[in-house]
PDB file of C-alpha atoms in Angstrom:
ATOM      1  CA  MET A   1       7.968  -9.740  -9.367  1.00  0.00           C
ATOM      2  CA  SER A   2      11.154  -8.499 -10.143  1.00  0.00           C
ATOM      3  CA  LYS A   3      12.900  -6.701 -13.304  1.00  0.00           C
ATOM      4  CA  PHE A   4      13.502 -10.319 -15.390  1.00  0.00           C
ATOM      5  CA  ASP A   5       9.677 -10.547 -15.439  1.00  0.00           C
ATOM      6  CA  LEU A   6       8.797  -6.678 -17.215  1.00  0.00           C
ATOM      7  CA  PRO A   7       9.846  -9.202 -20.717  1.00  0.00           C
ATOM      8  CA  ILE A   8       6.980 -11.651 -19.852  1.00  0.00           C
ATOM      9  CA  ILE A   9       4.411  -9.164 -19.576  1.00  0.00           C
ATOM     10  CA  PHE A  10       4.687  -7.066 -21.328  1.00  0.00           C
ATOM     11  CA  LYS A  11       4.283 -10.160 -23.891  1.00  0.00           C
ATOM     12  CA  ILE A  12       1.140 -10.629 -22.404  1.00  0.00           C
ATOM     13  CA  LEU A  13      -0.097  -6.774 -23.086  1.00  0.00           C
ATOM     14  CA  LEU A  14       0.838  -7.244 -26.351  1.00  0.00           C
ATOM     15  CA  ASN A  15      -0.828 -10.783 -28.043  1.00  0.00           C
ATOM     16  CA  ASP A  16      -1.490 -13.681 -25.071  1.00  0.00           C
ATOM     17  CA  LEU A  17      -3.721 -12.502 -22.215  1.00  0.00           C
ATOM     18  CA  SER A  18      -4.310 -15.521 -21.975  1.00  0.00           C
ATOM     19  CA  ALA A  19      -0.770 -16.963 -20.160  1.00  0.00           C
ATOM     20  CA  PHE A  20      -1.858 -13.597 -17.974  1.00  0.00           C
ATOM     21  CA  LYS A  21      -1.527 -16.773 -15.154  1.00  0.00           C
ATOM     22  CA  VAL A  22       1.317 -16.791 -14.901  1.00  0.00           C
ATOM     23  CA  VAL A  23       1.567 -12.749 -13.428  1.00  0.00           C
ATOM     24  CA  PRO A  24      -0.204 -14.468  -9.612  1.00  0.00           C
ATOM     25  CA  ALA A  25       2.177 -17.792  -9.595  1.00  0.00           C
ATOM     26  CA  GLN A  26       4.746 -15.156 -10.063  1.00  0.00           C
ATOM     27  CA  LEU A  27       3.757 -13.332  -6.883  1.00  0.00           C
ATOM     28  CA  LEU A  28       2.697 -16.436  -5.238  1.00  0.00           C
ATOM     29  CA  GLN A  29       5.752 -17.575  -5.148  1.00  0.00           C
ATOM     30  CA  GLY A  30       6.643 -14.296  -3.469  1.00  0.00           C
ATOM     31  CA  PHE A  31       4.929 -13.940  -0.643  1.00  0.00           C
ATOM     32  CA  VAL A  32       6.511 -18.227  -0.650  1.00  0.00           C
ATOM     33  CA  ASN A  33       9.980 -17.160  -1.002  1.00  0.00           C
ATOM     34  CA  GLY A  34       9.290 -14.313   2.287  1.00  0.00           C
ATOM     35  CA  ALA A  35       8.318 -17.059   3.905  1.00  0.00           C
ATOM     36  CA  CYS A  36      10.849 -19.159   3.933  1.00  0.00           C
ATOM     37  CA  GLY A  37      13.993 -16.014   4.617  1.00  0.00           C
ATOM     38  CA  ILE A  38      12.270 -15.543   7.548  1.00  0.00           C
ATOM     39  CA  TRP A  39      12.538 -19.400   8.372  1.00  0.00           C
ATOM     40  CA  TYR A  40      15.605 -19.404   7.199  1.00  0.00           C
ATOM     41  CA  MET A  41      17.230 -16.269   9.367  1.00  0.00           C
ATOM     42  CA  ARG A  42      15.452 -17.644  11.606  1.00  0.00           C
ATOM     43  CA  ASN A  43      16.557 -22.044  11.929  1.00  0.00           C
ATOM     44  CA  MET A  44      19.956 -20.985  10.181  1.00  0.00           C
ATOM     45  CA  LEU A  45      21.069 -17.656   9.749  1.00  0.00           C
ATOM     46  CA  ARG A  46      20.939 -16.605  13.545  1.00  0.00           C
ATOM     47  CA  THR A  47      23.942 -19.366  13.777  1.00  0.00           C
ATOM     48  CA  ASP A  48      26.728 -17.641  11.705  1.00  0.00           C
ATOM     49  CA  SER A  49      29.425 -15.086  13.038  1.00  0.00           C
ATOM     50  CA  SER A  50      28.531 -13.218  10.187  1.00  0.00           C
ATOM     51  CA  PHE A  51      25.284 -12.576  12.291  1.00  0.00           C
ATOM     52  CA  LYS A  52      26.497 -12.524  15.999  1.00  0.00           C
ATOM     53  CA  SER A  53      27.244  -9.936  17.870  1.00  0.00           C
ATOM     54  CA  GLY A  54      29.725 -10.090  20.603  1.00  0.00           C
ATOM     55  CA  GLY A  55      30.141 -14.021  19.964  1.00  0.00           C
ATOM     56  CA  SER A  56      26.863 -14.225  20.506  1.00  0.00           C
ATOM     57  CA  GLU A  57      22.771 -14.068  19.052  1.00  0.00           C
ATOM     58  CA  ILE A  58      20.852 -10.814  18.302  1.00  0.00           C
ATOM     59  CA  PHE A  59      18.496 -12.772  17.244  1.00  0.00           C
ATOM     60  CA  SER A  60      16.818 -16.092  18.688  1.00  0.00           C
ATOM     61  CA  SER A  61      14.207 -18.385  16.726  1.00  0.00           C
ATOM     62  CA  SER A  62      11.407 -16.867  18.328  1.00  0.00           C
ATOM     63  CA  THR A  63      12.070 -13.122  17.621  1.00  0.00           C
ATOM     64  CA  PRO A  64       9.410 -12.132  15.917  1.00  0.00           C
ATOM     65  CA  ALA A  65       8.850 -10.935  12.499  1.00  0.00           C
ATOM     66  CA  TYR A  66       7.116  -8.057  10.832  1.00  0.00           C
ATOM     67  CA  PHE A  67       6.252  -6.218   8.088  1.00  0.00           C
ATOM     68  CA  TYR A  68       6.295  -2.669   6.656  1.00  0.00           C
ATOM     69  CA  GLY A  69       4.541  -2.080   3.016  1.00  0.00           C
ATOM     70  CA  VAL A  70       4.800   0.662   0.816  1.00  0.00           C
ATOM     71  CA  SER A  71       2.859   1.503  -2.101  1.00  0.00           C
ATOM     72  CA  MET A  72       2.959  -1.556  -3.838  1.00  0.00           C
ATOM     73  CA  GLY A  73       4.069  -3.340  -0.690  1.00  0.00           C
ATOM     74  CA  GLY A  74       0.881  -2.863   0.684  1.00  0.00           C
ATOM     75  CA  VAL A  75      -1.273  -3.768  -1.866  1.00  0.00           C
ATOM     76  CA  LEU A  76       0.508  -7.544  -1.639  1.00  0.00           C
ATOM     77  CA  GLY A  77       1.315  -6.325   1.907  1.00  0.00           C
ATOM     78  CA  ALA A  78      -2.026  -7.939   3.129  1.00  0.00           C
ATOM     79  CA  GLY A  79      -1.965 -11.071   1.241  1.00  0.00           C
ATOM     80  CA  TYR A  80       1.398 -11.723   2.241  1.00  0.00           C
ATOM     81  CA  THR A  81       1.085 -10.779   5.995  1.00  0.00           C
ATOM     82  CA  LEU A  82      -2.476 -13.304   5.755  1.00  0.00           C
ATOM     83  CA  SER A  83      -0.812 -16.164   3.925  1.00  0.00           C
ATOM     84  CA  SER A  84       2.980 -16.023   5.788  1.00  0.00           C
ATOM     85  CA  PRO A  85       2.830 -18.318   9.275  1.00  0.00           C
ATOM     86  CA  TYR A  86       5.480 -16.179  11.072  1.00  0.00           C
ATOM     87  CA  LEU A  87       3.731 -12.584   9.661  1.00  0.00           C
ATOM     88  CA  ALA A  88       2.190 -11.407  12.715  1.00  0.00           C
ATOM     89  CA  ARG A  89       2.214  -7.288  12.347  1.00  0.00           C
ATOM     90  CA  SER A  90       2.152  -5.877   8.959  1.00  0.00           C
ATOM     91  CA  VAL A  91       1.716  -1.534   8.474  1.00  0.00           C
ATOM     92  CA  LEU A  92       0.341  -1.117   4.911  1.00  0.00           C
ATOM     93  CA  SER A  93       1.444   1.698   3.727  1.00  0.00           C
ATOM     94  CA  VAL A  94      -1.233   3.512   1.009  1.00  0.00           C
ATOM     95  CA  PRO A  95      -3.056  -0.121   0.452  1.00  0.00           C
ATOM     96  CA  GLY A  96      -5.683  -1.242  -1.144  1.00  0.00           C
ATOM     97  CA  THR A  97      -6.938  -4.076  -3.320  1.00  0.00           C
ATOM     98  CA  PRO A  98      -8.496  -5.354  -5.645  1.00  0.00           C
ATOM     99  CA  PHE A  99      -5.493  -4.893  -8.407  1.00  0.00           C
ATOM    100  CA  ALA A 100      -8.750  -4.809 -11.140  1.00  0.00           C
ATOM    101  CA  LEU A 101     -10.101  -2.283  -9.416  1.00  0.00           C
ATOM    102  CA  LEU A 102      -6.778   0.199  -8.609  1.00  0.00           C
ATOM    103  CA  LEU A 103      -5.556   0.302 -12.050  1.00  0.00           C
ATOM    104  CA  MET A 104      -7.740   2.294 -14.572  1.00  0.00           C
ATOM    105  CA  ARG A 105      -7.958   4.082 -11.307  1.00  0.00           C
ATOM    106  CA  SER A 106      -3.507   5.147 -11.217  1.00  0.00           C
ATOM    107  CA  LEU A 107      -1.253   7.595 -13.464  1.00  0.00           C
ATOM    108  CA  ASP A 108       0.785   4.376 -13.412  1.00  0.00           C
ATOM    109  CA  PHE A 109      -1.291   2.061 -15.471  1.00  0.00           C
ATOM    110  CA  LYS A 110      -1.332   4.997 -18.096  1.00  0.00           C
ATOM    111  CA  SER A 111       1.423   3.139 -20.331  1.00  0.00           C
ATOM    112  CA  TYR A 112       0.720  -0.360 -19.769  1.00  0.00           C
ATOM    113  CA  LEU A 113      -3.368   0.495 -21.006  1.00  0.00           C
ATOM    114  CA  LYS A 114      -2.149   1.834 -24.736  1.00  0.00           C
ATOM    115  CA  ILE A 115       0.208  -1.371 -24.918  1.00  0.00           C
ATOM    116  CA  LEU A 116      -3.039  -3.551 -23.756  1.00  0.00           C
ATOM    117  CA  LYS A 117      -5.336  -1.309 -26.225  1.00  0.00           C
ATOM    118  CA  ILE A 118      -3.447  -3.158 -29.105  1.00  0.00           C
ATOM    119  CA  GLN A 119      -5.107  -6.183 -29.128  1.00  0.00           C
ATOM    120  CA  ILE A 120      -8.411  -4.936 -26.999  1.00  0.00           C
ATOM    121  CA  LEU A 121      -9.988  -2.773 -28.614  1.00  0.00           C
ATOM    122  CA  ARG A 122     -13.611  -1.483 -26.798  1.00  0.00           C
ATOM    123  CA  PRO A 123     -13.820  -0.649 -23.735  1.00  0.00           C
ATOM    124  CA  THR A 124     -16.779  -2.292 -22.520  1.00  0.00           C
ATOM    125  CA  HIS A 125     -14.844  -6.314 -23.561  1.00  0.00           C
ATOM    126  CA  LEU A 126     -11.718  -4.067 -21.427  1.00  0.00           C
ATOM    127  CA  ARG A 127     -13.176  -4.030 -18.940  1.00  0.00           C
ATOM    128  CA  LEU A 128     -14.336  -8.031 -18.767  1.00  0.00           C
ATOM    129  CA  ALA A 129     -11.149  -9.048 -19.695  1.00  0.00           C
ATOM    130  CA  MET A 130      -9.946  -7.150 -15.646  1.00  0.00           C
ATOM    131  CA  SER A 131     -13.019  -8.078 -14.321  1.00  0.00           C
ATOM    132  CA  LEU A 132     -11.370 -11.773 -15.494  1.00  0.00           C
ATOM    133  CA  MET A 133      -7.850 -11.499 -14.930  1.00  0.00           C
ATOM    134  CA  GLN A 134      -9.367 -10.856 -11.109  1.00  0.00           C
ATOM    135  CA  GLN A 135      -9.746 -14.094 -10.901  1.00  0.00           C
ATOM    136  CA  LEU A 136      -6.333 -15.714 -11.063  1.00  0.00           C
ATOM    137  CA  TRP A 137      -5.754 -12.344  -9.330  1.00  0.00           C
ATOM    138  CA  ASP A 138      -6.858 -13.250  -5.832  1.00  0.00           C
ATOM    139  CA  PRO A 139      -3.855 -15.488  -5.064  1.00  0.00           C
ATOM    140  CA  GLY A 140      -2.175 -13.674  -6.256  1.00  0.00           C
ATOM    141  CA  GLU A 141      -2.742 -10.354  -3.838  1.00  0.00           C
ATOM    142  CA  SER A 142      -5.101  -9.340  -0.766  1.00  0.00           C
ATOM    143  CA  SER A 143      -8.539  -9.686  -1.930  1.00  0.00           C
ATOM    144  CA  GLY A 144      -8.335 -14.073  -2.264  1.00  0.00           C
ATOM    145  CA  TRP A 145      -7.126 -13.916   0.773  1.00  0.00           C
ATOM    146  CA  LEU A 146      -9.128 -11.951   2.713  1.00  0.00           C
ATOM    147  CA  GLY A 147     -12.038 -13.834   3.222  1.00  0.00           C
ATOM    148  CA  HIS A 148     -10.122 -16.896   4.383  1.00  0.00           C
ATOM    149  CA  ASN A 149     -10.847 -15.720   8.201  1.00  0.00           C
ATOM    150  CA  ALA A 150      -8.498 -18.935   9.417  1.00  0.00           C
ATOM    151  CA  SER A 151      -5.340 -16.522   8.548  1.00  0.00           C
ATOM    152  CA  PHE A 152      -6.830 -13.550  10.255  1.00  0.00           C
ATOM    153  CA  SER A 153      -5.703 -15.445  13.809  1.00  0.00           C
ATOM    154  CA  GLY A 154      -2.976 -12.994  15.404  1.00  0.00           C
ATOM    155  CA  LYS A 155      -2.890 -10.435  13.104  1.00  0.00           C
ATOM    156  CA  ARG A 156      -2.830  -7.214  13.581  1.00  0.00           C
ATOM    157  CA  PHE A 157      -2.283  -4.422  10.572  1.00  0.00           C
ATOM    158  CA  LEU A 158      -1.752  -0.579  10.399  1.00  0.00           C
ATOM    159  CA  ILE A 159      -3.216   0.663   7.421  1.00  0.00           C
ATOM    160  CA  GLN A 160      -1.519   4.689   6.443  1.00  0.00           C
ATOM    161  CA  ALA A 161      -3.583   5.934   4.030  1.00  0.00           C
ATOM    162  CA  ALA A 162      -3.569   9.102   1.765  1.00  0.00           C
ATOM    163  CA  GLU A 163      -6.769  11.221   0.101  1.00  0.00           C
ATOM    164  CA  GLY A 164      -6.013  12.496  -2.811  1.00  0.00           C
ATOM    165  CA  ASP A 165      -3.846   9.934  -4.491  1.00  0.00           C
ATOM    166  CA  ALA A 166      -3.073   9.335  -8.069  1.00  0.00           C
ATOM    167  CA  GLN A 167      -1.406   5.585  -8.152  1.00  0.00           C
ATOM    168  CA  VAL A 168      -3.341   4.178  -5.427  1.00  0.00           C
ATOM    169  CA  SER A 169      -6.653   4.877  -4.467  1.00  0.00           C
ATOM    170  CA  ILE A 170      -7.925   5.174  -1.684  1.00  0.00           C
ATOM    171  CA  ILE A 171     -11.186   3.762  -2.843  1.00  0.00           C
ATOM    172  CA  GLY A 172      -9.095   0.534  -2.532  1.00  0.00           C
ATOM    173  CA  ALA A 173      -7.752   1.310   0.782  1.00  0.00           C
ATOM    174  CA  ASP A 174     -11.409   1.032   1.835  1.00  0.00           C
ATOM    175  CA  ILE A 175     -11.849  -2.092   0.714  1.00  0.00           C
ATOM    176  CA  LEU A 176      -9.353  -3.178   2.483  1.00  0.00           C
ATOM    177  CA  ALA A 177     -10.158  -1.762   5.545  1.00  0.00           C
ATOM    178  CA  ARG A 178     -13.720  -3.362   6.110  1.00  0.00           C
ATOM    179  CA  ALA A 179     -12.577  -6.841   4.801  1.00  0.00           C
ATOM    180  CA  LEU A 180     -10.246  -6.341   8.174  1.00  0.00           C
ATOM    181  CA  GLY A 181     -12.405  -5.544  10.240  1.00  0.00           C
ATOM    182  CA  ALA A 182     -10.330  -1.885  10.835  1.00  0.00           C
ATOM    183  CA  VAL A 183     -11.175   1.018  12.687  1.00  0.00           C
ATOM    184  CA  ARG A 184      -9.899   4.963  12.747  1.00  0.00           C
ATOM    185  CA  PHE A 185     -10.694   6.429  15.504  1.00  0.00           C
ATOM    186  CA  SER A 186     -12.788  10.005  15.485  1.00  0.00           C
ATOM    187  CA  SER A 187     -12.659  12.352  12.055  1.00  0.00           C
ATOM    188  CA  PRO A 188     -15.182  15.336  10.759  1.00  0.00           C
ATOM    189  CA  ARG A 189     -15.091  12.960   7.856  1.00  0.00           C
ATOM    190  CA  HIS A 190     -17.626   9.593   7.140  1.00  0.00           C
ATOM    191  CA  LYS A 191     -15.802   6.302   5.395  1.00  0.00           C
ATOM    192  CA  TYR A 192     -19.440   3.306   4.839  1.00  0.00           C
ATOM    193  CA  GLY A 193     -19.181   0.384   7.482  1.00  0.00           C
ATOM    194  CA  ILE A 194     -15.387   1.382   8.848  1.00  0.00           C
ATOM    195  CA  ALA A 195     -16.954   1.899  13.118  1.00  0.00           C
ATOM    196  CA  GLU A 196     -15.502   4.712  15.184  1.00  0.00           C
ATOM    197  CA  VAL A 197     -14.414   4.337  17.791  1.00  0.00           C
ATOM    198  CA  ALA A 198     -12.118   5.423  20.771  1.00  0.00           C
ATOM    199  CA  PRO A 199      -8.756   5.275  21.940  1.00  0.00           C
ATOM    200  CA  ALA A 200      -6.973   3.898  25.002  1.00  0.00           C
ATOM    201  CA  ALA A 201      -6.031   6.423  28.015  1.00  0.00           C
ATOM    202  CA  ASP A 202      -2.654   7.060  26.696  1.00  0.00           C
ATOM    203  CA  GLY A 203      -3.273   7.139  22.470  1.00  0.00           C
ATOM    204  CA  TYR A 204      -2.758   3.599  21.256  1.00  0.00           C
ATOM    205  CA  LEU A 205      -5.693   1.216  20.519  1.00  0.00           C
ATOM    206  CA  GLN A 206      -6.904  -1.287  23.397  1.00  0.00           C
ATOM    207  CA  GLU A 207      -6.060  -4.823  24.116  1.00  0.00           C
ATOM    208  CA  GLY A 208      -8.836  -6.569  21.721  1.00  0.00           C
ATOM    209  CA  GLN A 209     -10.207  -3.283  20.480  1.00  0.00           C
ATOM    210  CA  ALA A 210      -9.809  -3.871  16.488  1.00  0.00           C
ATOM    211  CA  ARG A 211      -7.416  -6.461  14.631  1.00  0.00           C
ATOM    212  CA  ALA A 212      -6.310  -3.689  11.766  1.00  0.00           C
ATOM    213  CA  LEU A 213      -6.774   0.428  12.324  1.00  0.00           C
ATOM    214  CA  PHE A 214      -7.072   3.158  10.073  1.00  0.00           C
ATOM    215  CA  THR A 215      -5.405   6.011   9.977  1.00  0.00           C
ATOM    216  CA  GLU A 216      -6.382   8.483   6.886  1.00  0.00           C
ATOM    217  CA  PHE A 217      -3.755  11.824   5.280  1.00  0.00           C
ATOM    218  CA  TYR A 218      -6.093  14.363   4.353  1.00  0.00           C
ATOM    219  CA  TYR A 219      -4.796  16.771   2.211  1.00  0.00           C
ATOM    220  CA  GLU A 220      -6.855  20.685   1.334  1.00  0.00           C
ATOM    221  CA  GLY A 221      -6.827  21.895  -2.294  1.00  0.00           C
ATOM    222  CA  VAL A 222      -7.518  18.056  -3.647  1.00  0.00           C
ATOM    223  CA  GLN A 223     -10.103  17.288  -5.685  1.00  0.00           C
ATOM    224  CA  PRO A 224     -12.137  14.496  -4.158  1.00  0.00           C
ATOM    225  CA  GLN A 225     -12.097  11.353  -5.397  1.00  0.00           C
ATOM    226  CA  PRO A 226     -13.199  10.701  -9.727  1.00  0.00           C
ATOM    227  CA  GLN A 227     -16.467   8.631  -9.133  1.00  0.00           C
ATOM    228  CA  PHE A 228     -15.436   7.016 -12.350  1.00  0.00           C
ATOM    229  CA  ASN A 229     -12.700   5.010 -13.674  1.00  0.00           C
ATOM    230  CA  LEU A 230      -9.864   8.300 -13.251  1.00  0.00           C
ATOM    231  CA  PRO A 231      -6.804   8.615 -10.740  1.00  0.00           C
ATOM    232  CA  ALA A 232      -7.368  11.137  -8.403  1.00  0.00           C
ATOM    233  CA  ALA A 233      -5.259  15.549  -9.729  1.00  0.00           C
ATOM    234  CA  GLU A 234      -1.798  14.276 -11.112  1.00  0.00           C
ATOM    235  CA  ALA A 235      -0.901  17.530  -9.761  1.00  0.00           C
ATOM    236  CA  THR A 236      -1.106  17.282  -5.951  1.00  0.00           C
ATOM    237  CA  ASP A 237      -0.430  13.288  -6.042  1.00  0.00           C
ATOM    238  CA  SER A 238      -0.631  13.053  -2.421  1.00  0.00           C
ATOM    239  CA  HIS A 239       1.182   9.312  -2.991  1.00  0.00           C
ATOM    240  CA  GLU A 240       4.528   9.836  -1.917  1.00  0.00           C
ATOM    241  CA  LEU A 241       3.795  11.317   1.448  1.00  0.00           C
ATOM    242  CA  PRO A 242       2.963   9.683   4.429  1.00  0.00           C
ATOM    243  CA  ARG A 243       5.886   7.857   4.511  1.00  0.00           C
ATOM    244  CA  ARG A 244       7.019  10.700   3.309  1.00  0.00           C
ATOM    245  CA  ASP A 245       6.388  12.332   6.589  1.00  0.00           C
ATOM    246  CA  ASP A 246       8.307  11.038  10.116  1.00  0.00           C
ATOM    247  CA  ARG A 247       5.327  11.122  11.636  1.00  0.00           C
ATOM    248  CA  GLY A 248       3.248   8.512   9.697  1.00  0.00           C
ATOM    249  CA  PHE A 249       6.555   6.210   9.967  1.00  0.00           C
ATOM    250  CA  ARG A 250       6.131   6.545  14.409  1.00  0.00           C
ATOM    251  CA  GLN A 251       3.393   5.749  14.446  1.00  0.00           C
ATOM    252  CA  GLY A 252       4.069   2.248  13.045  1.00  0.00           C
ATOM    253  CA  THR A 253       7.810   2.286  15.620  1.00  0.00           C
ATOM    254  CA  SER A 254       4.802   3.841  18.245  1.00  0.00           C
ATOM    255  CA  CYS A 255       2.694   0.343  17.448  1.00  0.00           C
ATOM    256  CA  ARG A 256       5.027  -1.717  17.852  1.00  0.00           C
ATOM    257  CA  LEU A 257       4.527  -2.617  14.708  1.00  0.00           C
ATOM    258  CA  VAL A 258       7.479  -1.507  13.008  1.00  0.00           C
ATOM    259  CA  ALA A 259       9.856  -1.266  16.097  1.00  0.00           C
ATOM    260  CA  GLN A 260      12.796  -4.363  15.319  1.00  0.00           C
ATOM    261  CA  MET A 261      13.904  -2.807  12.038  1.00  0.00           C
ATOM    262  CA  ASP A 262      14.290   0.949  14.069  1.00  0.00           C
ATOM    263  CA  VAL A 263      16.289  -1.454  17.005  1.00  0.00           C
ATOM    264  CA  LEU A 264      18.897  -3.552  14.423  1.00  0.00           C
ATOM    265  CA  GLY A 265      19.495   0.531  12.387  1.00  0.00           C
ATOM    266  CA  LEU A 266      18.257  -0.821   8.770  1.00  0.00           C
ATOM    267  CA  ILE A 267      15.888   2.695   8.960  1.00  0.00           C
ATOM    268  CA  SER A 268      17.834   5.661  10.663  1.00  0.00           C
ATOM    269  CA  GLN A 269      16.955   9.479  10.585  1.00  0.00           C
ATOM    270  CA  CYS A 270      18.681  11.516   7.459  1.00  0.00           C
ATOM    271  CA  GLN A 271      20.097  15.117   9.364  1.00  0.00           C
ATOM    272  CA  GLN A 272      19.210  16.990   6.193  1.00  0.00           C
ATOM    273  CA  CYS A 273      15.629  16.810   6.109  1.00  0.00           C
ATOM    274  CA  ASN A 274      14.924  15.028   8.902  1.00  0.00           C
ATOM    275  CA  LEU A 275      12.212  12.542   7.564  1.00  0.00           C
ATOM    276  CA  MET A 276      12.022   8.381   8.157  1.00  0.00           C
ATOM    277  CA  PRO A 277      13.616   6.686   6.015  1.00  0.00           C
ATOM    278  CA  CYS A 278      15.528  10.001   3.879  1.00  0.00           C
ATOM    279  CA  GLY A 279      13.702  11.212   1.700  1.00  0.00           C
ATOM    280  CA  CYS A 280      15.919  14.353   0.393  1.00  0.00           C
ATOM    281  CA  GLU A 281      15.635  13.544  -3.045  1.00  0.00           C
ATOM    282  CA  ARG A 282      11.639  15.340  -2.418  1.00  0.00           C
ATOM    283  CA  ARG A 283      12.339  17.919  -1.081  1.00  0.00           C
ATOM    284  CA  LYS A 284      11.206  19.476  -4.112  1.00  0.00           C
ATOM    285  CA  HIS A 285       7.837  17.157  -3.797  1.00  0.00           C
ATOM    286  CA  LEU A 286       7.055  18.092  -0.402  1.00  0.00           C
ATOM    287  CA  SER A 287       7.761  21.877   0.032  1.00  0.00           C
ATOM    288  CA  ARG A 288       4.143  22.495  -1.779  1.00  0.00           C
ATOM    289  CA  PHE A 289       2.652  21.138   1.184  1.00  0.00           C
ATOM    290  CA  SER A 290       2.087  23.038   4.850  1.00  0.00           C
ATOM    291  CA  ILE A 291       0.772  21.538   7.838  1.00  0.00           C
ATOM    292  CA  SER A 292      -2.779  22.227   8.409  1.00  0.00           C
ATOM    293  CA  GLU A 293      -3.815  21.982  12.409  1.00  0.00           C
ATOM    294  CA  LYS A 294      -6.703  18.675  10.927  1.00  0.00           C
ATOM    295  CA  THR A 295      -5.958  16.333  13.492  1.00  0.00           C
ATOM    296  CA  ARG A 296      -5.720  12.169  12.581  1.00  0.00           C
ATOM    297  CA  GLY A 297      -5.175   8.164  13.896  1.00  0.00           C
ATOM    298  CA  ALA A 298      -3.282   7.123  16.908  1.00  0.00           C
ATOM    299  CA  ASP A 299      -0.372   9.391  16.952  1.00  0.00           C
ATOM    300  CA  ARG A 300      -1.633  12.663  16.170  1.00  0.00           C
ATOM    301  CA  ILE A 301      -1.594  12.813  11.712  1.00  0.00           C
ATOM    302  CA  ARG A 302      -1.575  16.276  10.648  1.00  0.00           C
ATOM    303  CA  GLY A 303      -3.504  17.129   7.691  1.00  0.00           C
ATOM    304  CA  ILE A 304      -1.433  18.355   5.219  1.00  0.00           C
ATOM    305  CA  ARG A 305      -2.505  22.093   2.808  1.00  0.00           C
ATOM    306  CA  GLY A 306      -1.785  21.840  -0.292  1.00  0.00           C
ATOM    307  CA  SER A 307       0.031  25.567  -0.568  1.00  0.00           C
ATOM    308  CA  GLU A 308      -0.837  26.397  -4.992  1.00  0.00           C
ATOM    309  CA  GLY A 309      -4.602  27.573  -4.841  1.00  0.00           C
ATOM    310  CA  SER A 310      -6.703  24.614  -7.269  1.00  0.00           C
ATOM    311  CA  VAL A 311      -6.018  21.506  -8.323  1.00  0.00           C
ATOM    312  CA  LYS A 312      -6.715  20.193 -12.296  1.00  0.00           C
ATOM    313  CA  HIS A 313      -7.680  16.639 -13.568  1.00  0.00           C
ATOM    314  CA  CYS A 314      -3.999  15.945 -14.757  1.00  0.00           C
ATOM    315  CA  ASP A 315      -3.820  16.709 -19.014  1.00  0.00           C
ATOM    316  CA  GLY A 316      -5.299  13.920 -21.154  1.00  0.00           C
ATOM    317  CA  GLU A 317      -7.708  11.782 -19.377  1.00  0.00           C
ATOM    318  CA  GLU A 318      -9.912  11.553 -22.591  1.00  0.00           C
ATOM    319  CA  GLU A 319      -6.952   9.332 -23.540  1.00  0.00           C
ATOM    320  CA  TYR A 320      -5.960   7.799 -20.379  1.00  0.00           C
ATOM    321  CA  LEU A 321     -10.298   5.919 -20.723  1.00  0.00           C
ATOM    322  CA  GLU A 322     -11.833   5.845 -23.943  1.00  0.00           C
ATOM    323  CA  ARG A 323     -16.084   5.993 -22.280  1.00  0.00           C
ATOM    324  CA  VAL A 324     -18.963   3.787 -23.856  1.00  0.00           C
TER     325      VAL A 324
END
């Protein structure tokens, strides 16, 4: 999807849900475009002089391709990776699935929901419409690929989710982790259906132990995930923090998942804020949190404690979803 698709999206939400099939079709086309781009780079661009250093090719036709997806990239990333014959490793930051569950629990959907209510008036009809739309959505997002066991062969995933995420609910990340057969390292918080394992002596996941590792970022002072179709508290939304924390990024590179990106110099560390990638524009947001002693994950990802006391739910939550 791109900005050029927004007019079509608004038209669908305003008065023509029957045209929704365009959305998953465009997303699926994006998967195909990504696979074609990898093939083209390996087989065509690698011989171009612009992609050579000192007259030598900087990558070959067998150079591994890795994917690093954040937010929407994480939501779509599992489907993109499983659909691609060229991707073997993926880091999915604050991901989730399926869309029908995520949208109603996301702050970002609030404005779209107001538009959608112009043609769907009753909450019961809205829930039914979302469920029916999901059946069309499946091929264009992760949920539609999680049942294709043959696609799992040779694929490895690192999933990084944040408790208190108000944009992509951690409930969706839990569903994704279970579907991928993910494991996690020892944690005092129970996660249904996600087994706990001991890391190898070097701190990594042992060879052949699992195809996916699930890492959680916990935050003290954040209210529990709502049991209704509501987003988490906006005041301490943790959505941006895992990718802004350089330790979270190091976990991905240390697992040799996105190491090539660093080798090619596409990602650099900002000297001002000491984050990878640079998060200078988010320093005000990050300053509201302080590091606690709790640790999570293969790279000892530390929890983050809210320093502003009690947390309240986002304003206008009754307006966000009318209950039956």
